[in-house]
Amino acid sequence: MIVEGTILRGRAFEPIEGRVVVENGEIAAVEEDSVDSDAIVCPAFVNAHTHIGDSIAKEAGEGLTLEELVAPPDGLKHRLLREADREELVAAMVRSLSFMKRSGTGTFVEFREGGVEGVRAIRAALADSPLQSVVLGRETTDAMEIADGFGASGANDAEFQQERRATRDARKLFGIHAGEVDSSDINPALDLDPDFLVHMVHAESLHFERVEDSEIPVAVCPRSNLVTGVGRPPVEELMKRTTVALGTDNVFLNSPSMFREMEFTAKLYDISARDVLRMATVNGAELAGLDCGLVEEGRPARLLVLDGDSDNLAGAKNAIRAVVRRAGADDVEQVILP
């Protein structure tokens, strides 16, 4: 397979005119050349934090607090998840996964409620999907054993030491929510030496220092934090100290669109479009220990091809800014996920 256009190459997303040569699901070559194509070729997105099971209850719970919405075990989403039958749950997740693929996401990191059955349900939803998933079980170590690791709710909910030992012994991922509502659970979360943290809205100076010293990456979800009213994650401060990736969080509250997350982040913070695109691609891949997220030789050919001559993108003078701040699902020409 050969894909031509303006290619956002490598970690710098250097825009070059040319072609990407794909062989056996891998990028065999990135060739700079004059080509007759308006396409923009970039890595497929990596959504670093999702709760896809929430697809059964989109936009439910208007006016509720974050705790009333999502706190285990009796927050609204947990009650709705318990009440849903498996067929309904899987069908709703299939619809969200389809949208994610159509809007350029190639990989996602899922915190999957429901214990063992929750993990099995999302595996069923993924059966016919080309999306690459990192599914982290929750609630029981049994869920972790059949998943790709464990996704903890927060250090104020439980100690999670047993789950951390289990993931370490199994060489699987351990992620944990921290600093979403306040700062009280950040130090206990850091004490667990997690593979990554989620949110860190209320991080303070000591926490920044600990994150930098331990080199723990952070997945941030600015749209979710805004809609739940908990505040704004200190993205600029975190970026000075560690790898920061973007996630869309609960489908309950937000569409799982990385285009929307990138645009919101780029316009809310004083950071470059290039940095935001890294947050939406290679940073999420590295947070999860994966090799995707860049267009360069030897990488998996997980690519997003945009129509640079669409009504929305035609005339754009800066390809990176166009992808991050302007593009949307309607501009997607092709998503290549071998």
XYZ file of C-alpha atoms in Angstrom:
338
model
C 0.000 0.000 0.000
C 1.174 3.538 -0.798
C -0.327 6.664 0.775
C 0.560 10.052 -0.696
C 0.160 13.615 0.513
C 1.598 15.988 3.111
C 3.096 13.657 5.704
C 3.577 14.716 9.316
C 6.787 12.772 9.760
C 8.471 11.639 12.975
C 8.300 13.036 16.472
C 8.586 16.606 15.192
C 5.653 16.050 12.799
C 7.752 17.655 10.072
C 5.398 18.334 7.142
C 6.876 16.835 3.986
C 5.369 16.150 0.584
C 5.746 12.529 -0.369
C 4.511 9.014 0.262
C 4.275 6.394 2.987
C 4.996 2.845 1.847
C 3.215 0.177 3.911
C 4.245 -3.479 3.832
C 2.825 -6.218 6.063
C 1.244 -3.722 8.403
C 4.467 -1.780 8.951
C 5.779 1.509 7.587
C 8.500 0.340 5.202
C 9.491 3.803 3.981
C 8.648 7.499 4.243
C 9.752 9.071 0.976
C 9.990 12.791 0.287
C 8.838 13.521 -3.274
C 6.523 15.705 -5.335
C 3.074 14.066 -5.409
C -0.355 14.948 -6.752
C -2.371 14.701 -3.527
C -3.985 17.131 -1.097
C -4.172 14.521 1.662
C -2.659 15.052 5.110
C -1.127 11.878 6.564
C -0.519 11.608 10.296
C -0.569 8.914 12.987
C -3.922 7.540 14.054
C -4.805 8.921 17.462
C -4.132 7.214 20.787
C -6.886 7.979 23.295
C -5.085 7.618 26.618
C -8.109 7.396 28.924
C -11.604 6.098 28.214
C -14.618 4.543 29.897
C -16.357 3.062 26.855
C -18.873 1.090 28.925
C -20.572 4.398 29.709
C -21.916 4.373 26.148
C -25.241 3.102 27.518
C -25.960 6.420 29.259
C -24.751 9.321 27.115
C -25.665 12.726 28.570
C -27.475 11.242 31.578
C -27.236 12.887 34.979
C -27.570 16.578 34.172
C -26.934 18.721 37.231
C -25.290 15.990 39.320
C -21.907 16.403 41.002
C -18.918 14.321 39.925
C -19.367 12.055 42.941
C -23.060 11.595 42.193
C -22.225 10.812 38.581
C -19.294 8.412 38.738
C -18.153 7.578 42.295
C -18.140 3.834 43.004
C -20.173 1.933 43.978
C -23.402 3.945 43.846
C -22.757 6.816 41.444
C -25.317 7.071 38.634
C -23.109 5.458 36.013
C -22.383 2.442 38.231
C -26.085 1.934 38.903
C -26.857 2.143 35.182
C -24.061 -0.273 34.352
C -25.395 -2.795 36.870
C -28.915 -2.469 35.485
C -27.919 -2.876 31.823
C -28.058 -6.328 30.290
C -24.945 -7.605 28.530
C -26.382 -7.377 25.028
C -27.328 -3.738 25.545
C -23.916 -2.927 27.005
C -21.947 -4.581 24.196
C -24.104 -3.029 21.469
C -23.594 0.450 22.923
C -19.824 -0.047 23.106
C -19.733 -1.273 19.494
C -21.333 2.013 18.403
C -18.764 4.095 20.298
C -15.856 2.023 18.985
C -17.154 2.509 15.447
C -17.282 6.275 15.963
C -13.790 6.298 17.428
C -12.370 4.510 14.412
C -14.262 6.735 11.959
C -12.933 9.846 13.735
C -9.298 8.792 13.558
C -8.576 6.892 16.763
C -6.490 3.756 16.293
C -5.696 2.862 19.907
C -7.293 3.493 23.285
C -6.610 2.813 26.969
C -9.782 1.680 28.713
C -10.648 1.595 32.419
C -13.307 -1.143 32.305
C -15.847 -1.394 35.096
C -17.725 -4.571 35.929
C -14.935 -6.896 36.997
C -14.339 -10.006 34.894
C -17.653 -9.701 33.043
C -16.895 -6.084 32.215
C -13.608 -7.064 30.595
C -15.285 -9.878 28.690
C -17.976 -7.479 27.462
C -15.538 -5.036 25.916
C -13.562 -7.888 24.373
C -16.826 -8.968 22.746
C -17.456 -5.422 21.514
C -13.955 -5.357 20.013
C -14.332 -8.709 18.224
C -14.883 -7.167 14.779
C -13.049 -3.877 15.379
C -9.572 -3.008 14.059
C -8.953 -0.760 17.048
C -5.969 -1.585 19.248
C -7.030 -1.688 22.880
C -5.319 -1.633 26.256
C -8.067 -2.818 28.602
C -7.476 -2.324 32.311
C -9.790 -4.293 34.588
C -11.245 -2.784 37.738
C -12.747 -3.888 41.046
C -11.066 -7.325 41.292
C -7.657 -8.853 40.649
C -9.472 -11.542 38.653
C -10.401 -8.829 36.150
C -6.752 -7.800 35.950
C -5.734 -11.372 35.184
C -7.757 -11.496 31.962
C -7.131 -7.836 31.082
C -3.999 -5.884 30.197
C -3.641 -4.552 33.721
C -5.588 -2.731 36.431
C -7.192 0.723 36.390
C -7.747 2.010 39.925
C -10.466 4.511 40.794
C -8.398 6.510 43.281
C -6.319 6.055 46.413
C -9.093 7.399 48.670
C -11.377 4.542 47.578
C -9.062 1.685 48.589
C -5.395 0.917 49.214
C -4.827 -0.995 45.923
C -1.532 -2.448 47.185
C -2.567 -6.001 46.339
C -3.583 -4.961 42.818
C -0.312 -3.098 42.345
C 1.706 -6.140 43.400
C -0.324 -8.344 41.084
C 0.223 -6.109 38.055
C 3.915 -5.816 38.782
C 4.288 -9.579 39.135
C 2.378 -10.108 35.875
C 4.263 -7.300 34.097
C 1.006 -5.555 33.317
C -0.033 -1.901 33.497
C -1.288 -0.200 36.629
C -2.969 3.181 36.197
C -4.803 5.224 38.817
C -7.010 8.309 38.979
C -5.430 11.025 41.118
C -6.134 14.645 41.984
C -9.450 14.844 40.163
C -11.602 16.275 42.963
C -8.851 17.500 45.296
C -5.200 16.809 46.096
C -5.736 14.374 48.977
C -5.279 11.190 46.926
C -2.214 12.223 44.905
C 0.560 11.282 47.334
C -1.035 7.897 48.159
C -1.357 7.253 44.421
C 2.285 8.155 43.854
C 3.292 5.888 46.745
C 1.968 2.954 44.686
C 4.526 3.747 41.957
C 1.914 3.482 39.179
C 2.739 3.164 35.502
C 0.664 6.272 34.877
C -1.707 8.723 36.543
C -5.010 10.128 35.278
C -6.261 13.733 35.713
C -3.969 15.463 38.280
C -6.226 18.533 38.202
C -5.270 19.573 41.729
C -1.546 18.791 41.628
C 0.648 21.030 43.785
C 4.384 21.789 43.865
C 5.344 18.677 45.824
C 3.363 16.494 43.455
C 5.050 18.018 40.413
C 8.424 17.257 41.957
C 7.467 13.673 42.726
C 6.100 13.116 39.225
C 9.298 14.478 37.708
C 11.551 12.418 39.983
C 9.640 9.204 39.278
C 9.038 9.969 35.574
C 5.418 8.862 35.806
C 3.370 9.888 32.747
C -0.027 11.545 33.114
C -3.194 11.245 31.028
C -5.216 14.471 31.142
C -8.862 14.923 30.137
C -9.569 18.681 29.988
C -13.092 18.498 28.517
C -14.238 16.020 31.143
C -12.755 18.062 33.972
C -14.534 21.146 32.702
C -17.929 19.490 32.349
C -17.742 17.944 35.846
C -16.662 21.268 37.331
C -13.537 19.980 39.084
C -11.178 22.466 37.453
C -8.521 22.586 34.793
C -5.526 20.215 34.766
C -2.198 22.109 34.946
C -1.070 20.849 31.558
C 1.775 23.325 31.057
C 3.306 22.514 34.453
C 2.969 18.780 33.909
C 4.559 19.013 30.457
C 7.688 20.557 31.970
C 8.153 17.450 34.101
C 6.799 14.353 32.397
C 5.039 12.820 29.418
C 1.474 14.102 29.102
C -1.143 12.318 26.991
C -4.739 13.179 26.082
C -7.855 11.175 26.867
C -11.567 11.767 26.437
C -12.654 10.031 29.691
C -16.306 8.992 30.129
C -18.491 8.495 27.061
C -21.157 9.253 29.654
C -20.023 12.903 29.543
C -18.056 13.432 26.302
C -17.952 12.054 22.801
C -14.745 9.979 22.396
C -13.479 12.377 19.724
C -9.784 13.164 19.808
C -10.410 15.978 17.330
C -12.603 17.717 19.900
C -10.145 17.013 22.716
C -7.212 18.401 20.720
C -9.048 21.553 19.639
C -10.246 22.240 23.173
C -6.773 21.698 24.635
C -5.010 23.780 21.980
C -7.329 26.719 22.562
C -7.449 26.466 26.350
C -3.700 26.275 27.011
C -0.638 28.170 25.859
C 0.966 25.186 24.145
C 1.790 24.550 20.523
C -0.342 22.527 18.123
C 2.665 20.246 17.652
C 2.736 19.469 21.385
C -1.006 18.798 21.409
C -0.644 16.389 18.488
C 2.093 14.552 20.412
C -0.258 14.328 23.394
C -2.890 12.747 21.130
C -0.562 10.234 19.482
C 2.911 9.127 20.523
C 2.638 10.268 24.154
C -0.404 8.087 24.685
C 1.367 5.182 22.995
C 4.406 5.553 25.242
C 2.219 5.866 28.355
C 0.763 2.456 27.484
C 4.066 0.890 26.412
C 3.131 0.704 22.728
C 5.129 1.375 19.559
C 2.553 3.284 17.499
C 1.833 7.024 17.312
C 4.447 8.191 14.788
C 4.875 8.114 11.027
C 8.379 6.758 10.620
C 10.035 3.671 9.223
C 9.646 0.522 11.281
C 6.550 1.694 13.148
C 3.173 -0.024 12.860
C 1.224 1.499 9.973
C -1.629 2.911 12.042
C -2.371 5.996 9.993
C -4.972 8.730 9.659
C -5.456 10.282 6.224
C -7.350 13.577 6.030
C -8.792 15.244 2.949
C -6.784 18.440 2.783
C -9.122 19.717 0.061
C -12.310 19.322 2.106
C -14.459 22.423 2.495
C -13.182 22.675 6.057
C -9.440 22.220 5.421
C -8.950 23.687 1.927
C -6.611 26.673 2.056
C -5.006 25.758 5.389
C -1.461 27.152 5.515
C -0.265 25.086 8.474
C -0.979 21.348 8.317
C -0.312 20.662 12.012
C -2.583 23.455 13.215
C -5.212 22.345 10.719
C -5.221 18.802 12.135
C -5.256 19.921 15.771
C -7.465 23.004 15.779
C -9.780 22.617 12.795
C -10.167 19.073 11.472
C -13.027 16.764 12.389
C -14.539 13.411 11.533
C -16.034 14.764 8.289
C -12.505 15.466 7.014
C -11.333 11.878 7.448
C -10.536 10.244 4.127
C -9.140 6.974 5.431
C -8.082 5.326 8.691
C -5.500 2.597 8.128
C -5.405 0.090 10.979
C -3.705 -3.160 9.884
